[in-house]
Amino acid sequence: MAALVVGIVAVLIGFFPVAGIIVGAVAVILGIVALVKRQSKAFALTGLILGAVGLITSLIVTILAGVVVGAAIDSVQKETGVNVQTEGEEAGDDTLGTRENPIALGTTIEGKEYTVVINSVTLGQNDAVLAANPFNEAPAAGSSYAVINYTVTYTGADSGNAGLVSIDYVTSAGNVVDATSQLVVAPEPAIGFEELFAGASATGNTALAFPDGDEGVLRVRAGLLTDPVFVAIK
């Protein structure tokens, strides 16, 4: 009787990954034990058969679920992945673009819909940033403004927005300085939320306050939800 009950449960949950396999296996084992002990043959065989059906169904569902999840993960990786165009000995280096091994200024970062090139990083730009807008405030004590000049190119199918590219500064201690840390208007030409159609580019500046004397790196995301690429500031 136990084999029959568990076999029915196995069939009912057979469309759930893994769970049906476990319950189905239990039903099969109970059915075999019942047959060995010469208990009700009808109940034992029915439970064994139902358990086997639930087990096989759940196994198929589990395999299909694995395939679907794997495809979804692969799709997300393709959506968020970036390529770094390098030449010579650095090409093919899997660590290139990490915080420990940042890419050089001028290297092209390719996202799914945007390419980004950090053209230059100019330190000690307090006067230029304060003169750019009367509402810009002086950086916090122990910090100075740096002006980052970069180029964004939209490579998608329709149109995109230059403002979807983000550039932050990661200090040597691991602290992150982003555009919201101290809101300022960068010296002209400043990159804002320009709309770009396929193939169009925008080049301009953004400003961040770097701790004085720090040797950190830039963190660049070539579009929303893309993997970060780290860029040296010198």
mmCIF file of C-alpha atoms in Angstrom:
data_model
loop_
_atom_site.group_PDB
_atom_site.id
_atom_site.type_symbol
_atom_site.label_atom_id
_atom_site.label_comp_id
_atom_site.label_asym_id
_atom_site.label_seq_id
_atom_site.Cartn_x
_atom_site.Cartn_y
_atom_site.Cartn_z
ATOM 1 C CA MET A 1 0.000 0.000 0.000
ATOM 2 C CA ALA A 2 2.858 2.379 0.841
ATOM 3 C CA ALA A 3 4.363 1.838 -2.620
ATOM 4 C CA LEU A 4 1.044 2.784 -4.228
ATOM 5 C CA VAL A 5 0.673 5.982 -2.225
ATOM 6 C CA VAL A 6 4.242 7.082 -2.858
ATOM 7 C CA GLY A 7 3.914 6.125 -6.538
ATOM 8 C CA ILE A 8 0.852 8.364 -6.901
ATOM 9 C CA VAL A 9 2.754 11.228 -5.246
ATOM 10 C CA ALA A 10 5.696 10.606 -7.596
ATOM 11 C CA VAL A 11 3.465 10.964 -10.645
ATOM 12 C CA LEU A 12 1.899 14.146 -9.275
ATOM 13 C CA ILE A 13 5.264 15.832 -8.686
ATOM 14 C CA GLY A 14 6.974 14.234 -11.676
ATOM 15 C CA PHE A 15 6.928 17.543 -13.532
ATOM 16 C CA PHE A 16 9.135 19.126 -10.867
ATOM 17 C CA PRO A 17 12.890 18.799 -11.373
ATOM 18 C CA VAL A 18 14.773 16.512 -8.945
ATOM 19 C CA ALA A 19 11.867 16.087 -6.476
ATOM 20 C CA GLY A 20 10.045 13.601 -8.708
ATOM 21 C CA ILE A 21 13.259 11.615 -9.167
ATOM 22 C CA ILE A 22 13.670 11.191 -5.420
ATOM 23 C CA VAL A 23 10.041 10.297 -4.700
ATOM 24 C CA GLY A 24 9.839 8.055 -7.769
ATOM 25 C CA ALA A 25 12.932 6.134 -6.676
ATOM 26 C CA VAL A 26 11.415 5.654 -3.225
ATOM 27 C CA ALA A 27 8.190 4.322 -4.783
ATOM 28 C CA VAL A 28 10.136 1.862 -6.958
ATOM 29 C CA ILE A 29 12.107 0.605 -3.960
ATOM 30 C CA LEU A 30 8.942 0.211 -1.862
ATOM 31 C CA GLY A 31 7.249 -1.653 -4.716
ATOM 32 C CA ILE A 32 10.166 -4.082 -5.030
ATOM 33 C CA VAL A 33 10.261 -4.633 -1.262
ATOM 34 C CA ALA A 34 6.512 -5.278 -1.245
ATOM 35 C CA LEU A 35 6.865 -7.859 -4.020
ATOM 36 C CA VAL A 36 9.718 -9.595 -2.192
ATOM 37 C CA LYS A 37 7.650 -9.726 0.987
ATOM 38 C CA ARG A 38 4.709 -11.109 -1.021
ATOM 39 C CA GLN A 39 2.428 -8.249 -0.065
ATOM 40 C CA SER A 40 -0.492 -7.219 -2.300
ATOM 41 C CA LYS A 41 0.877 -7.752 -5.778
ATOM 42 C CA ALA A 42 -1.570 -5.315 -7.405
ATOM 43 C CA PHE A 43 -0.660 -2.455 -5.045
ATOM 44 C CA ALA A 44 3.057 -3.237 -5.257
ATOM 45 C CA LEU A 45 3.172 -3.376 -9.080
ATOM 46 C CA THR A 46 1.006 -0.302 -9.461
ATOM 47 C CA GLY A 47 3.167 1.662 -7.020
ATOM 48 C CA LEU A 48 6.349 0.445 -8.737
ATOM 49 C CA ILE A 49 5.054 1.424 -12.199
ATOM 50 C CA LEU A 50 3.769 4.822 -11.040
ATOM 51 C CA GLY A 51 7.066 5.466 -9.262
ATOM 52 C CA ALA A 52 9.010 4.615 -12.407
ATOM 53 C CA VAL A 53 6.791 6.922 -14.491
ATOM 54 C CA GLY A 54 7.267 9.765 -12.002
ATOM 55 C CA LEU A 55 11.021 9.142 -11.848
ATOM 56 C CA ILE A 56 11.455 9.126 -15.641
ATOM 57 C CA THR A 57 9.213 12.190 -16.099
ATOM 58 C CA SER A 58 11.112 14.147 -13.467
ATOM 59 C CA LEU A 59 14.442 13.085 -14.960
ATOM 60 C CA ILE A 60 13.399 14.431 -18.367
ATOM 61 C CA VAL A 61 12.118 17.663 -16.805
ATOM 62 C CA THR A 62 15.365 18.041 -14.845
ATOM 63 C CA ILE A 63 17.465 17.634 -18.002
ATOM 64 C CA LEU A 64 15.306 20.127 -19.910
ATOM 65 C CA ALA A 65 15.471 22.584 -17.018
ATOM 66 C CA GLY A 66 19.255 22.283 -17.014
ATOM 67 C CA VAL A 67 19.380 23.009 -20.730
ATOM 68 C CA VAL A 68 17.110 26.047 -20.378
ATOM 69 C CA VAL A 69 19.036 27.436 -17.405
ATOM 70 C CA GLY A 70 22.332 26.862 -19.200
ATOM 71 C CA ALA A 71 21.050 28.704 -22.273
ATOM 72 C CA ALA A 72 19.804 31.563 -20.094
ATOM 73 C CA ILE A 73 23.169 31.877 -18.356
ATOM 74 C CA ASP A 74 24.958 31.830 -21.701
ATOM 75 C CA SER A 75 22.600 34.524 -22.998
ATOM 76 C CA VAL A 76 23.243 36.725 -19.955
ATOM 77 C CA GLN A 77 26.992 36.277 -20.348
ATOM 78 C CA LYS A 78 26.754 37.351 -23.978
ATOM 79 C CA GLU A 79 24.629 40.355 -22.997
ATOM 80 C CA THR A 80 26.952 41.505 -20.217
ATOM 81 C CA GLY A 81 30.311 40.444 -21.624
ATOM 82 C CA VAL A 82 32.853 42.898 -22.981
ATOM 83 C CA ASN A 83 35.874 42.597 -25.242
ATOM 84 C CA VAL A 84 39.117 44.495 -24.922
ATOM 85 C CA GLN A 85 41.023 45.184 -28.127
ATOM 86 C CA THR A 86 44.722 44.642 -27.464
ATOM 87 C CA GLU A 87 47.782 43.840 -29.485
ATOM 88 C CA GLY A 88 51.081 42.057 -28.974
ATOM 89 C CA GLU A 89 51.871 40.058 -25.841
ATOM 90 C CA GLU A 90 48.839 41.351 -23.943
ATOM 91 C CA ALA A 91 46.361 39.899 -26.446
ATOM 92 C CA GLY A 92 44.632 36.817 -25.077
ATOM 93 C CA ASP A 93 45.508 37.631 -21.448
ATOM 94 C CA ASP A 94 42.417 36.658 -19.432
ATOM 95 C CA THR A 95 43.458 38.897 -16.535
ATOM 96 C CA LEU A 96 43.713 42.016 -18.698
ATOM 97 C CA GLY A 97 41.129 44.589 -17.712
ATOM 98 C CA THR A 98 40.905 43.425 -14.113
ATOM 99 C CA ARG A 99 41.653 45.683 -11.182
ATOM 100 C CA GLU A 100 44.977 43.922 -10.694
ATOM 101 C CA ASN A 101 45.883 44.208 -14.390
ATOM 102 C CA PRO A 102 44.136 47.277 -15.829
ATOM 103 C CA ILE A 103 44.227 48.133 -19.510
ATOM 104 C CA ALA A 104 46.079 51.181 -20.788
ATOM 105 C CA LEU A 105 44.560 54.521 -21.704
ATOM 106 C CA GLY A 106 43.421 54.549 -25.323
ATOM 107 C CA THR A 107 42.390 50.876 -25.364
ATOM 108 C CA THR A 108 39.019 50.130 -26.955
ATOM 109 C CA ILE A 109 36.414 48.504 -24.690
ATOM 110 C CA GLU A 110 33.651 46.757 -26.638
ATOM 111 C CA GLY A 111 30.289 46.089 -25.004
ATOM 112 C CA LYS A 112 27.177 44.650 -26.608
ATOM 113 C CA GLU A 113 25.928 48.039 -27.822
ATOM 114 C CA TYR A 114 28.664 50.499 -26.921
ATOM 115 C CA THR A 115 32.388 50.877 -27.380
ATOM 116 C CA VAL A 116 34.328 53.112 -25.012
ATOM 117 C CA VAL A 117 37.822 54.566 -25.183
ATOM 118 C CA ILE A 118 39.333 56.448 -22.249
ATOM 119 C CA ASN A 119 41.422 59.047 -24.080
ATOM 120 C CA SER A 120 43.055 60.789 -21.143
ATOM 121 C CA VAL A 121 42.970 61.369 -17.387
ATOM 122 C CA THR A 122 44.156 64.801 -16.266
ATOM 123 C CA LEU A 123 44.801 65.210 -12.554
ATOM 124 C CA GLY A 124 44.760 68.391 -10.465
ATOM 125 C CA GLN A 125 41.861 70.042 -12.268
ATOM 126 C CA ASN A 126 40.214 71.860 -9.346
ATOM 127 C CA ASP A 127 40.344 75.289 -11.008
ATOM 128 C CA ALA A 128 38.979 73.991 -14.320
ATOM 129 C CA VAL A 129 36.103 72.118 -12.669
ATOM 130 C CA LEU A 130 35.154 75.003 -10.365
ATOM 131 C CA ALA A 131 35.184 77.375 -13.336
ATOM 132 C CA ALA A 132 32.979 75.024 -15.396
ATOM 133 C CA ASN A 133 29.859 75.761 -13.367
ATOM 134 C CA PRO A 134 29.141 78.204 -10.512
ATOM 135 C CA PHE A 135 27.327 75.476 -8.585
ATOM 136 C CA ASN A 136 30.326 73.120 -8.580
ATOM 137 C CA GLU A 137 31.760 72.796 -5.091
ATOM 138 C CA ALA A 138 35.357 72.313 -4.046
ATOM 139 C CA PRO A 139 36.364 68.663 -3.505
ATOM 140 C CA ALA A 140 36.587 67.239 -0.012
ATOM 141 C CA ALA A 141 39.799 67.845 1.905
ATOM 142 C CA GLY A 142 42.518 65.493 0.714
ATOM 143 C CA SER A 143 40.982 65.105 -2.750
ATOM 144 C CA SER A 144 41.377 66.833 -6.105
ATOM 145 C CA TYR A 145 39.326 66.771 -9.263
ATOM 146 C CA ALA A 146 40.477 64.757 -12.233
ATOM 147 C CA VAL A 147 38.997 65.278 -15.695
ATOM 148 C CA ILE A 148 38.476 62.096 -17.718
ATOM 149 C CA ASN A 149 38.095 62.509 -21.471
ATOM 150 C CA TYR A 150 36.477 59.575 -23.271
ATOM 151 C CA THR A 151 34.715 58.560 -26.455
ATOM 152 C CA VAL A 152 31.472 56.575 -26.621
ATOM 153 C CA THR A 153 30.288 54.930 -29.849
ATOM 154 C CA TYR A 154 26.880 53.297 -30.185
ATOM 155 C CA THR A 155 26.995 50.007 -32.107
ATOM 156 C CA GLY A 156 23.464 48.735 -31.466
ATOM 157 C CA ALA A 157 20.587 48.341 -33.903
ATOM 158 C CA ASP A 158 18.538 51.477 -33.224
ATOM 159 C CA SER A 159 19.695 54.269 -30.942
ATOM 160 C CA GLY A 160 21.307 54.497 -27.528
ATOM 161 C CA ASN A 161 22.309 57.048 -24.943
ATOM 162 C CA ALA A 162 25.848 58.084 -24.086
ATOM 163 C CA GLY A 163 24.813 58.466 -20.460
ATOM 164 C CA LEU A 164 24.369 54.690 -20.133
ATOM 165 C CA VAL A 165 28.157 54.321 -20.062
ATOM 166 C CA SER A 166 29.480 54.690 -16.520
ATOM 167 C CA ILE A 167 32.955 55.622 -15.328
ATOM 168 C CA ASP A 168 33.958 55.345 -11.670
ATOM 169 C CA TYR A 169 37.226 55.515 -9.771
ATOM 170 C CA VAL A 170 38.340 52.689 -7.488
ATOM 171 C CA THR A 171 40.963 53.729 -4.960
ATOM 172 C CA SER A 172 43.979 51.598 -4.104
ATOM 173 C CA ALA A 173 42.166 50.727 -0.857
ATOM 174 C CA GLY A 174 39.098 49.513 -2.781
ATOM 175 C CA ASN A 175 36.731 52.436 -2.178
ATOM 176 C CA VAL A 176 34.558 53.528 -5.094
ATOM 177 C CA VAL A 177 34.154 57.138 -6.198
ATOM 178 C CA ASP A 178 31.288 57.490 -8.660
ATOM 179 C CA ALA A 179 29.445 60.381 -10.255
ATOM 180 C CA THR A 180 27.057 60.608 -7.291
ATOM 181 C CA SER A 181 29.861 60.939 -4.741
ATOM 182 C CA GLN A 182 30.120 64.653 -5.541
ATOM 183 C CA LEU A 183 27.847 66.014 -8.240
ATOM 184 C CA VAL A 184 29.720 68.377 -10.555
ATOM 185 C CA VAL A 185 29.488 69.601 -14.120
ATOM 186 C CA ALA A 186 32.645 68.715 -16.041
ATOM 187 C CA PRO A 187 34.503 71.262 -18.178
ATOM 188 C CA GLU A 188 33.308 71.463 -21.770
ATOM 189 C CA PRO A 189 32.834 69.416 -23.788
ATOM 190 C CA ALA A 190 30.945 67.417 -21.155
ATOM 191 C CA ILE A 191 29.228 64.144 -22.062
ATOM 192 C CA GLY A 192 25.634 63.995 -20.923
ATOM 193 C CA PHE A 193 22.677 61.982 -22.166
ATOM 194 C CA GLU A 194 23.169 62.512 -25.887
ATOM 195 C CA GLU A 195 21.144 60.174 -28.082
ATOM 196 C CA LEU A 196 23.328 58.245 -30.507
ATOM 197 C CA PHE A 197 22.226 56.265 -33.537
ATOM 198 C CA ALA A 198 24.188 53.285 -34.823
ATOM 199 C CA GLY A 199 27.755 54.287 -35.630
ATOM 200 C CA ALA A 200 27.538 57.718 -33.982
ATOM 201 C CA SER A 201 30.084 58.791 -31.371
ATOM 202 C CA ALA A 202 30.359 61.388 -28.639
ATOM 203 C CA THR A 203 33.591 62.599 -27.089
ATOM 204 C CA GLY A 204 33.726 64.651 -23.931
ATOM 205 C CA ASN A 205 34.624 64.932 -20.276
ATOM 206 C CA THR A 206 33.499 63.783 -16.895
ATOM 207 C CA ALA A 207 35.000 64.821 -13.568
ATOM 208 C CA LEU A 208 35.627 62.810 -10.402
ATOM 209 C CA ALA A 209 37.357 63.678 -7.146
ATOM 210 C CA PHE A 210 40.408 61.441 -6.641
ATOM 211 C CA PRO A 211 42.150 61.135 -3.262
ATOM 212 C CA ASP A 212 45.442 63.009 -3.464
ATOM 213 C CA GLY A 213 48.403 60.781 -4.235
ATOM 214 C CA ASP A 214 46.248 57.681 -4.702
ATOM 215 C CA GLU A 215 47.124 55.094 -7.343
ATOM 216 C CA GLY A 216 43.751 53.615 -8.140
ATOM 217 C CA VAL A 217 42.067 52.677 -11.425
ATOM 218 C CA LEU A 218 39.020 53.618 -13.444
ATOM 219 C CA ARG A 219 36.102 51.187 -13.601
ATOM 220 C CA VAL A 220 34.282 51.393 -16.932
ATOM 221 C CA ARG A 221 30.957 49.797 -17.848
ATOM 222 C CA ALA A 222 30.210 49.940 -21.588
ATOM 223 C CA GLY A 223 26.444 50.059 -21.096
ATOM 224 C CA LEU A 224 23.955 48.936 -18.474
ATOM 225 C CA LEU A 225 24.504 45.563 -16.778
ATOM 226 C CA THR A 226 27.803 44.948 -18.571
ATOM 227 C CA ASP A 227 30.888 43.532 -16.897
ATOM 228 C CA PRO A 228 33.313 46.207 -15.663
ATOM 229 C CA VAL A 229 36.701 46.801 -17.246
ATOM 230 C CA PHE A 230 39.425 48.511 -15.235
ATOM 231 C CA VAL A 231 41.641 51.146 -16.837
ATOM 232 C CA ALA A 232 44.928 52.577 -15.588
ATOM 233 C CA ILE A 233 44.928 56.347 -15.056
ATOM 234 C CA LYS A 234 48.516 56.855 -16.258
#
